[in-house]
Amino acid sequence: MIKIKTKEEIEKLKEGGKLLAQVLREASAKVAPGVSTDAINDFVDHRMREFGGTPAFLGYQPRGARRPFPGAVCISVNEEIVHGIPNEDPRVLKEGDIVSLDAGLTYHGLITDSAVSVIAGVGDEKARKLLNVTREALMVGIKAAQPGKRTGDIGHAIETFVKQYEYSFPVELGGHGVGHKVHEDPNIPNYGNEGEGEELVVGMVIALEPMLHEGKADIEVLPDDYTIVTKDGSRSAHFEHTVAITENGPEILTKE
């Protein structure tokens, strides 16, 4: 069931979203060669609590998972698309690594969700292009999230944009509702047909999150039960915002 948020709840989500954006900006600045993923995880956990919030992902157990997620933030590196565990067998970042930071913040009892991808060090031109296109795909999806439209319009807009490039995307993964829980209805694929899917109505709060990779679309889940990787080992990028559907169109809540 889709949960419509009140104006008061959206204002609280906006407060939390600004704090989450700041945490991710500060965490992104710490991404560098020689830094370990568990150090970034500890920073995110500490910073969220300093703001009076808590990490929404820590201890969260999605349907089908055998155990709760053990980190405060998902950190996915290169071939890891999403849900990388930062503090079990942590990775030390290397020059040129593509690092995706995906975090949820619980603030005043409500949850916002956002993700960014950054490069450790300088990286290469192909990596920078992948990040730029994935970020732009997110903005294309947000622009399509107009009241009265449908989730298929969002997916269609993202898919049409991505087809201009050589990238693929995992059809199994996509956006979702958010606010009272980490994952709520509706599911929002990054592909679709115009005019299909759930109607976007004022008061809906959704997390849109295109993920693109350089190789084929096939994915697999690692034995840790969380980390999803590209099957061919190709590099991936991920961007996400929490968005409210308002009378005036989509409003990004996870920005400073």
PDB file of C-alpha atoms in Angstrom:
ATOM      1  CA  MET A   1       0.000   0.000   0.000  1.00  0.00           C
ATOM      2  CA  ILE A   2       1.284   3.461  -0.939  1.00  0.00           C
ATOM      3  CA  LYS A   3       1.577   5.791   2.043  1.00  0.00           C
ATOM      4  CA  ILE A   4       0.755   9.440   1.315  1.00  0.00           C
ATOM      5  CA  LYS A   5       2.695  11.876   3.490  1.00  0.00           C
ATOM      6  CA  THR A   6       1.238  14.988   5.049  1.00  0.00           C
ATOM      7  CA  LYS A   7       2.726  18.420   4.446  1.00  0.00           C
ATOM      8  CA  GLU A   8       4.104  18.323   7.987  1.00  0.00           C
ATOM      9  CA  GLU A   9       5.784  14.980   7.335  1.00  0.00           C
ATOM     10  CA  ILE A  10       7.288  16.249   4.086  1.00  0.00           C
ATOM     11  CA  GLU A  11       8.729  19.250   5.933  1.00  0.00           C
ATOM     12  CA  LYS A  12      10.345  16.888   8.446  1.00  0.00           C
ATOM     13  CA  LEU A  13      11.655  14.724   5.602  1.00  0.00           C
ATOM     14  CA  LYS A  14      13.128  17.846   4.032  1.00  0.00           C
ATOM     15  CA  GLU A  15      14.974  18.627   7.270  1.00  0.00           C
ATOM     16  CA  GLY A  16      16.365  15.098   7.419  1.00  0.00           C
ATOM     17  CA  GLY A  17      17.142  15.150   3.720  1.00  0.00           C
ATOM     18  CA  LYS A  18      19.308  18.250   4.083  1.00  0.00           C
ATOM     19  CA  LEU A  19      21.261  16.578   6.868  1.00  0.00           C
ATOM     20  CA  LEU A  20      21.673  13.395   4.829  1.00  0.00           C
ATOM     21  CA  ALA A  21      22.943  15.426   1.885  1.00  0.00           C
ATOM     22  CA  GLN A  22      25.528  17.048   4.140  1.00  0.00           C
ATOM     23  CA  VAL A  23      26.639  13.690   5.545  1.00  0.00           C
ATOM     24  CA  LEU A  24      27.091  12.268   2.048  1.00  0.00           C
ATOM     25  CA  ARG A  25      28.971  15.352   0.881  1.00  0.00           C
ATOM     26  CA  GLU A  26      31.344  15.115   3.825  1.00  0.00           C
ATOM     27  CA  ALA A  27      31.731  11.348   3.414  1.00  0.00           C
ATOM     28  CA  SER A  28      32.424  11.775  -0.309  1.00  0.00           C
ATOM     29  CA  ALA A  29      35.271  14.155   0.537  1.00  0.00           C
ATOM     30  CA  LYS A  30      36.890  11.352   2.535  1.00  0.00           C
ATOM     31  CA  VAL A  31      36.968   8.984  -0.450  1.00  0.00           C
ATOM     32  CA  ALA A  32      40.637   8.753  -1.461  1.00  0.00           C
ATOM     33  CA  PRO A  33      43.307   6.152  -2.202  1.00  0.00           C
ATOM     34  CA  GLY A  34      44.430   4.450   1.005  1.00  0.00           C
ATOM     35  CA  VAL A  35      41.175   5.081   2.901  1.00  0.00           C
ATOM     36  CA  SER A  36      39.279   2.022   4.115  1.00  0.00           C
ATOM     37  CA  THR A  37      35.550   1.547   3.699  1.00  0.00           C
ATOM     38  CA  ASP A  38      35.076   0.852   7.399  1.00  0.00           C
ATOM     39  CA  ALA A  39      36.585   4.249   8.254  1.00  0.00           C
ATOM     40  CA  ILE A  40      34.002   5.943   6.022  1.00  0.00           C
ATOM     41  CA  ASN A  41      31.271   3.835   7.608  1.00  0.00           C
ATOM     42  CA  ASP A  42      32.347   4.918  11.090  1.00  0.00           C
ATOM     43  CA  PHE A  43      32.336   8.555  10.000  1.00  0.00           C
ATOM     44  CA  VAL A  44      28.804   8.317   8.567  1.00  0.00           C
ATOM     45  CA  ASP A  45      27.496   6.600  11.702  1.00  0.00           C
ATOM     46  CA  HIS A  46      29.094   9.208  13.997  1.00  0.00           C
ATOM     47  CA  ARG A  47      27.983  12.184  11.885  1.00  0.00           C
ATOM     48  CA  MET A  48      24.360  11.067  11.667  1.00  0.00           C
ATOM     49  CA  ARG A  49      24.170  10.669  15.430  1.00  0.00           C
ATOM     50  CA  GLU A  50      25.770  14.087  15.923  1.00  0.00           C
ATOM     51  CA  PHE A  51      22.864  15.552  13.954  1.00  0.00           C
ATOM     52  CA  GLY A  52      20.370  13.769  16.180  1.00  0.00           C
ATOM     53  CA  GLY A  53      19.498  11.084  13.667  1.00  0.00           C
ATOM     54  CA  THR A  54      20.311   7.402  13.250  1.00  0.00           C
ATOM     55  CA  PRO A  55      21.501   5.336  10.279  1.00  0.00           C
ATOM     56  CA  ALA A  56      18.349   3.837   8.754  1.00  0.00           C
ATOM     57  CA  PHE A  57      20.234   0.963   7.112  1.00  0.00           C
ATOM     58  CA  LEU A  58      22.010  -0.247  10.252  1.00  0.00           C
ATOM     59  CA  GLY A  59      20.135  -3.310  11.469  1.00  0.00           C
ATOM     60  CA  TYR A  60      17.627  -3.159   8.614  1.00  0.00           C
ATOM     61  CA  GLN A  61      16.656  -6.604   7.327  1.00  0.00           C
ATOM     62  CA  PRO A  62      14.891  -6.533   3.957  1.00  0.00           C
ATOM     63  CA  ARG A  63      12.555  -9.288   2.891  1.00  0.00           C
ATOM     64  CA  GLY A  64      14.499 -12.409   1.947  1.00  0.00           C
ATOM     65  CA  ALA A  65      17.703 -11.410   3.729  1.00  0.00           C
ATOM     66  CA  ARG A  66      19.105 -13.907   6.222  1.00  0.00           C
ATOM     67  CA  ARG A  67      20.439 -11.241   8.586  1.00  0.00           C
ATOM     68  CA  PRO A  68      20.235  -7.499   9.276  1.00  0.00           C
ATOM     69  CA  PHE A  69      22.531  -5.144   7.385  1.00  0.00           C
ATOM     70  CA  PRO A  70      25.625  -4.528   9.570  1.00  0.00           C
ATOM     71  CA  GLY A  71      26.747  -1.106   8.329  1.00  0.00           C
ATOM     72  CA  ALA A  72      25.602   2.497   8.621  1.00  0.00           C
ATOM     73  CA  VAL A  73      26.093   3.081   4.884  1.00  0.00           C
ATOM     74  CA  CYS A  74      26.313   0.893   1.804  1.00  0.00           C
ATOM     75  CA  ILE A  75      29.692   1.335   0.108  1.00  0.00           C
ATOM     76  CA  SER A  76      29.998  -0.319  -3.293  1.00  0.00           C
ATOM     77  CA  VAL A  77      33.282  -0.246  -5.210  1.00  0.00           C
ATOM     78  CA  ASN A  78      33.764  -0.680  -8.973  1.00  0.00           C
ATOM     79  CA  GLU A  79      31.914  -3.889  -9.960  1.00  0.00           C
ATOM     80  CA  GLU A  80      29.774  -3.664  -6.819  1.00  0.00           C
ATOM     81  CA  ILE A  81      26.502  -2.037  -7.833  1.00  0.00           C
ATOM     82  CA  VAL A  82      24.667  -1.613  -4.527  1.00  0.00           C
ATOM     83  CA  HIS A  83      24.470  -2.834  -0.924  1.00  0.00           C
ATOM     84  CA  GLY A  84      28.194  -3.265  -0.390  1.00  0.00           C
ATOM     85  CA  ILE A  85      29.006  -4.018   3.253  1.00  0.00           C
ATOM     86  CA  PRO A  86      31.661  -1.506   4.422  1.00  0.00           C
ATOM     87  CA  ASN A  87      32.731  -2.977   7.740  1.00  0.00           C
ATOM     88  CA  GLU A  88      33.071  -6.708   7.118  1.00  0.00           C
ATOM     89  CA  ASP A  89      36.275  -7.498   5.245  1.00  0.00           C
ATOM     90  CA  PRO A  90      36.653  -3.769   4.469  1.00  0.00           C
ATOM     91  CA  ARG A  91      38.302  -2.638   1.251  1.00  0.00           C
ATOM     92  CA  VAL A  92      41.163  -0.165   1.110  1.00  0.00           C
ATOM     93  CA  LEU A  93      40.413   2.195  -1.749  1.00  0.00           C
ATOM     94  CA  LYS A  94      42.819   2.461  -4.672  1.00  0.00           C
ATOM     95  CA  GLU A  95      43.499   5.183  -7.207  1.00  0.00           C
ATOM     96  CA  GLY A  96      40.697   5.331  -9.756  1.00  0.00           C
ATOM     97  CA  ASP A  97      38.149   3.262  -7.818  1.00  0.00           C
ATOM     98  CA  ILE A  98      34.508   4.185  -8.429  1.00  0.00           C
ATOM     99  CA  VAL A  99      32.927   4.359  -4.976  1.00  0.00           C
ATOM    100  CA  SER A 100      29.154   4.511  -4.472  1.00  0.00           C
ATOM    101  CA  LEU A 101      27.877   5.720  -1.091  1.00  0.00           C
ATOM    102  CA  ASP A 102      24.224   4.898  -0.382  1.00  0.00           C
ATOM    103  CA  ALA A 103      22.751   5.939   2.959  1.00  0.00           C
ATOM    104  CA  GLY A 104      19.448   6.344   4.717  1.00  0.00           C
ATOM    105  CA  LEU A 105      18.848   8.686   7.653  1.00  0.00           C
ATOM    106  CA  THR A 106      16.112   8.338  10.241  1.00  0.00           C
ATOM    107  CA  TYR A 107      15.330  11.807  11.598  1.00  0.00           C
ATOM    108  CA  HIS A 108      12.255  12.703  13.660  1.00  0.00           C
ATOM    109  CA  GLY A 109      11.016   9.184  12.950  1.00  0.00           C
ATOM    110  CA  LEU A 110      11.057   9.599   9.153  1.00  0.00           C
ATOM    111  CA  ILE A 111      13.506   8.182   6.611  1.00  0.00           C
ATOM    112  CA  THR A 112      15.258   9.748   3.629  1.00  0.00           C
ATOM    113  CA  ASP A 113      17.475   7.831   1.223  1.00  0.00           C
ATOM    114  CA  SER A 114      20.204   9.094  -1.107  1.00  0.00           C
ATOM    115  CA  ALA A 115      23.283   7.899  -2.977  1.00  0.00           C
ATOM    116  CA  VAL A 116      26.267   9.376  -4.788  1.00  0.00           C
ATOM    117  CA  SER A 117      29.186   7.919  -6.710  1.00  0.00           C
ATOM    118  CA  VAL A 118      32.651   9.452  -6.580  1.00  0.00           C
ATOM    119  CA  ILE A 119      36.128   8.540  -7.774  1.00  0.00           C
ATOM    120  CA  ALA A 120      39.006   7.837  -5.419  1.00  0.00           C
ATOM    121  CA  GLY A 121      41.774  10.070  -6.703  1.00  0.00           C
ATOM    122  CA  VAL A 122      41.724  11.247 -10.316  1.00  0.00           C
ATOM    123  CA  GLY A 123      40.412   8.219 -12.172  1.00  0.00           C
ATOM    124  CA  ASP A 124      40.019   7.933 -15.927  1.00  0.00           C
ATOM    125  CA  GLU A 125      37.829   9.657 -18.482  1.00  0.00           C
ATOM    126  CA  LYS A 126      35.566   6.616 -18.885  1.00  0.00           C
ATOM    127  CA  ALA A 127      34.817   6.599 -15.172  1.00  0.00           C
ATOM    128  CA  ARG A 128      34.014  10.308 -15.162  1.00  0.00           C
ATOM    129  CA  LYS A 129      31.650   9.849 -18.118  1.00  0.00           C
ATOM    130  CA  LEU A 130      29.879   6.940 -16.410  1.00  0.00           C
ATOM    131  CA  LEU A 131      29.286   9.054 -13.307  1.00  0.00           C
ATOM    132  CA  ASN A 132      28.080  12.061 -15.288  1.00  0.00           C
ATOM    133  CA  VAL A 133      25.611  10.030 -17.355  1.00  0.00           C
ATOM    134  CA  THR A 134      24.244   8.192 -14.299  1.00  0.00           C
ATOM    135  CA  ARG A 135      23.785  11.477 -12.424  1.00  0.00           C
ATOM    136  CA  GLU A 136      21.993  12.984 -15.421  1.00  0.00           C
ATOM    137  CA  ALA A 137      19.772   9.890 -15.729  1.00  0.00           C
ATOM    138  CA  LEU A 138      18.612  10.535 -12.168  1.00  0.00           C
ATOM    139  CA  MET A 139      17.715  14.134 -12.985  1.00  0.00           C
ATOM    140  CA  VAL A 140      15.825  13.009 -16.099  1.00  0.00           C
ATOM    141  CA  GLY A 141      13.832  10.608 -13.942  1.00  0.00           C
ATOM    142  CA  ILE A 142      13.076  13.287 -11.373  1.00  0.00           C
ATOM    143  CA  LYS A 143      11.863  15.688 -14.051  1.00  0.00           C
ATOM    144  CA  ALA A 144       9.409  13.021 -15.245  1.00  0.00           C
ATOM    145  CA  ALA A 145       7.951  12.569 -11.727  1.00  0.00           C
ATOM    146  CA  GLN A 146       5.065  14.974 -12.242  1.00  0.00           C
ATOM    147  CA  PRO A 147       1.718  14.707 -10.412  1.00  0.00           C
ATOM    148  CA  GLY A 148      -0.791  12.867 -12.575  1.00  0.00           C
ATOM    149  CA  LYS A 149       1.918  10.939 -14.406  1.00  0.00           C
ATOM    150  CA  ARG A 150       2.760   7.318 -13.612  1.00  0.00           C
ATOM    151  CA  THR A 151       5.767   5.339 -12.478  1.00  0.00           C
ATOM    152  CA  GLY A 152       6.115   4.010 -16.025  1.00  0.00           C
ATOM    153  CA  ASP A 153       6.708   7.572 -17.216  1.00  0.00           C
ATOM    154  CA  ILE A 154       9.712   7.811 -14.884  1.00  0.00           C
ATOM    155  CA  GLY A 155      11.138   4.511 -16.036  1.00  0.00           C
ATOM    156  CA  HIS A 156      10.520   5.348 -19.678  1.00  0.00           C
ATOM    157  CA  ALA A 157      12.306   8.686 -19.345  1.00  0.00           C
ATOM    158  CA  ILE A 158      15.354   7.092 -17.713  1.00  0.00           C
ATOM    159  CA  GLU A 159      15.483   4.192 -20.169  1.00  0.00           C
ATOM    160  CA  THR A 160      15.133   6.473 -23.200  1.00  0.00           C
ATOM    161  CA  PHE A 161      17.924   8.709 -21.952  1.00  0.00           C
ATOM    162  CA  VAL A 162      20.284   5.815 -21.190  1.00  0.00           C
ATOM    163  CA  LYS A 163      19.751   4.272 -24.657  1.00  0.00           C
ATOM    164  CA  GLN A 164      21.841   7.108 -26.112  1.00  0.00           C
ATOM    165  CA  TYR A 165      24.895   5.598 -24.432  1.00  0.00           C
ATOM    166  CA  GLU A 166      26.714   2.275 -24.327  1.00  0.00           C
ATOM    167  CA  TYR A 167      25.703   1.520 -20.756  1.00  0.00           C
ATOM    168  CA  SER A 168      23.403  -1.167 -19.375  1.00  0.00           C
ATOM    169  CA  PHE A 169      21.341  -1.227 -16.197  1.00  0.00           C
ATOM    170  CA  PRO A 170      20.065  -3.992 -13.902  1.00  0.00           C
ATOM    171  CA  VAL A 171      16.360  -4.526 -14.566  1.00  0.00           C
ATOM    172  CA  GLU A 172      16.015  -6.209 -11.165  1.00  0.00           C
ATOM    173  CA  LEU A 173      16.872  -3.008  -9.272  1.00  0.00           C
ATOM    174  CA  GLY A 174      15.070   0.320  -9.118  1.00  0.00           C
ATOM    175  CA  GLY A 175      13.478   3.019  -7.029  1.00  0.00           C
ATOM    176  CA  HIS A 176      10.799   2.762  -4.360  1.00  0.00           C
ATOM    177  CA  GLY A 177       8.632   4.623  -1.914  1.00  0.00           C
ATOM    178  CA  VAL A 178      10.263   5.813   1.303  1.00  0.00           C
ATOM    179  CA  GLY A 179       9.452   7.722   4.470  1.00  0.00           C
ATOM    180  CA  HIS A 180       8.000   5.572   7.221  1.00  0.00           C
ATOM    181  CA  LYS A 181      10.121   2.595   6.139  1.00  0.00           C
ATOM    182  CA  VAL A 182      13.318   2.190   4.135  1.00  0.00           C
ATOM    183  CA  HIS A 183      11.376   0.511   1.334  1.00  0.00           C
ATOM    184  CA  GLU A 184       7.713   1.247   0.671  1.00  0.00           C
ATOM    185  CA  ASP A 185       5.389   0.879  -2.299  1.00  0.00           C
ATOM    186  CA  PRO A 186       5.517   1.579  -5.151  1.00  0.00           C
ATOM    187  CA  ASN A 187       8.448  -0.093  -6.853  1.00  0.00           C
ATOM    188  CA  ILE A 188       9.799   2.159  -9.612  1.00  0.00           C
ATOM    189  CA  PRO A 189      11.853   0.392 -12.300  1.00  0.00           C
ATOM    190  CA  ASN A 190      14.406   2.341 -14.332  1.00  0.00           C
ATOM    191  CA  TYR A 191      12.562   1.296 -17.480  1.00  0.00           C
ATOM    192  CA  GLY A 192       8.929   1.180 -18.527  1.00  0.00           C
ATOM    193  CA  ASN A 193       6.137   2.426 -20.731  1.00  0.00           C
ATOM    194  CA  GLU A 194       4.518   5.827 -20.640  1.00  0.00           C
ATOM    195  CA  GLY A 195       1.124   5.869 -18.968  1.00  0.00           C
ATOM    196  CA  GLU A 196       1.646   2.573 -17.116  1.00  0.00           C
ATOM    197  CA  GLY A 197       2.240   1.818 -13.447  1.00  0.00           C
ATOM    198  CA  GLU A 198       1.097   3.568 -10.294  1.00  0.00           C
ATOM    199  CA  GLU A 199      -0.219   7.112 -10.560  1.00  0.00           C
ATOM    200  CA  LEU A 200       1.958   9.810  -9.002  1.00  0.00           C
ATOM    201  CA  VAL A 201      -0.180  11.792  -6.595  1.00  0.00           C
ATOM    202  CA  VAL A 202       0.568  14.772  -4.383  1.00  0.00           C
ATOM    203  CA  GLY A 203       2.031  13.604  -1.075  1.00  0.00           C
ATOM    204  CA  MET A 204       3.906  10.615  -2.438  1.00  0.00           C
ATOM    205  CA  VAL A 205       7.558  10.422  -1.412  1.00  0.00           C
ATOM    206  CA  ILE A 206       9.781   8.253  -3.592  1.00  0.00           C
ATOM    207  CA  ALA A 207      13.449   7.401  -3.918  1.00  0.00           C
ATOM    208  CA  LEU A 208      14.662   7.345  -7.518  1.00  0.00           C
ATOM    209  CA  GLU A 209      17.962   5.602  -8.183  1.00  0.00           C
ATOM    210  CA  PRO A 210      19.356   4.726 -11.594  1.00  0.00           C
ATOM    211  CA  MET A 211      22.366   2.386 -11.613  1.00  0.00           C
ATOM    212  CA  LEU A 212      24.407   2.075 -14.791  1.00  0.00           C
ATOM    213  CA  HIS A 213      27.355  -0.122 -15.680  1.00  0.00           C
ATOM    214  CA  GLU A 214      29.884  -0.321 -18.482  1.00  0.00           C
ATOM    215  CA  GLY A 215      29.312  -3.974 -19.366  1.00  0.00           C
ATOM    216  CA  LYS A 216      26.343  -6.302 -19.617  1.00  0.00           C
ATOM    217  CA  ALA A 217      23.210  -6.034 -17.497  1.00  0.00           C
ATOM    218  CA  ASP A 218      23.564  -9.386 -15.713  1.00  0.00           C
ATOM    219  CA  ILE A 219      24.037  -9.236 -11.946  1.00  0.00           C
ATOM    220  CA  GLU A 220      24.606 -11.601  -9.037  1.00  0.00           C
ATOM    221  CA  VAL A 221      24.529 -11.470  -5.241  1.00  0.00           C
ATOM    222  CA  LEU A 222      27.704 -12.278  -3.308  1.00  0.00           C
ATOM    223  CA  PRO A 223      27.707 -14.853  -0.467  1.00  0.00           C
ATOM    224  CA  ASP A 224      27.500 -12.036   2.113  1.00  0.00           C
ATOM    225  CA  ASP A 225      23.771 -11.913   1.185  1.00  0.00           C
ATOM    226  CA  TYR A 226      23.834  -8.199   0.361  1.00  0.00           C
ATOM    227  CA  THR A 227      26.477  -7.057  -2.120  1.00  0.00           C
ATOM    228  CA  ILE A 228      25.132  -7.043  -5.686  1.00  0.00           C
ATOM    229  CA  VAL A 229      27.784  -7.034  -8.418  1.00  0.00           C
ATOM    230  CA  THR A 230      27.972  -6.993 -12.199  1.00  0.00           C
ATOM    231  CA  LYS A 231      28.390 -10.580 -13.393  1.00  0.00           C
ATOM    232  CA  ASP A 232      31.059  -9.607 -15.922  1.00  0.00           C
ATOM    233  CA  GLY A 233      33.027  -7.475 -13.438  1.00  0.00           C
ATOM    234  CA  SER A 234      32.315  -4.194 -15.226  1.00  0.00           C
ATOM    235  CA  ARG A 235      32.270  -0.957 -13.263  1.00  0.00           C
ATOM    236  CA  SER A 236      29.031   0.553 -12.004  1.00  0.00           C
ATOM    237  CA  ALA A 237      27.726   3.912 -10.755  1.00  0.00           C
ATOM    238  CA  HIS A 238      24.696   4.835  -8.653  1.00  0.00           C
ATOM    239  CA  PHE A 239      22.915   8.098  -7.844  1.00  0.00           C
ATOM    240  CA  GLU A 240      19.750   8.545  -5.790  1.00  0.00           C
ATOM    241  CA  HIS A 241      17.502  11.264  -4.368  1.00  0.00           C
ATOM    242  CA  THR A 242      14.408  11.234  -2.195  1.00  0.00           C
ATOM    243  CA  VAL A 243      11.708  13.197  -4.006  1.00  0.00           C
ATOM    244  CA  ALA A 244       8.298  14.493  -2.912  1.00  0.00           C
ATOM    245  CA  ILE A 245       5.459  14.822  -5.406  1.00  0.00           C
ATOM    246  CA  THR A 246       3.953  18.269  -4.861  1.00  0.00           C
ATOM    247  CA  GLU A 247       1.323  20.423  -6.565  1.00  0.00           C
ATOM    248  CA  ASN A 248       4.190  22.236  -8.290  1.00  0.00           C
ATOM    249  CA  GLY A 249       5.989  19.109  -9.424  1.00  0.00           C
ATOM    250  CA  PRO A 250       8.789  16.984  -7.993  1.00  0.00           C
ATOM    251  CA  GLU A 251      10.791  18.412  -5.090  1.00  0.00           C
ATOM    252  CA  ILE A 252      14.182  16.953  -4.201  1.00  0.00           C
ATOM    253  CA  LEU A 253      14.354  16.498  -0.427  1.00  0.00           C
ATOM    254  CA  THR A 254      17.925  15.186  -0.181  1.00  0.00           C
ATOM    255  CA  LYS A 255      19.852  18.304  -1.093  1.00  0.00           C
ATOM    256  CA  GLU A 256      21.516  20.947   1.053  1.00  0.00           C
TER     257      GLU A 256
END
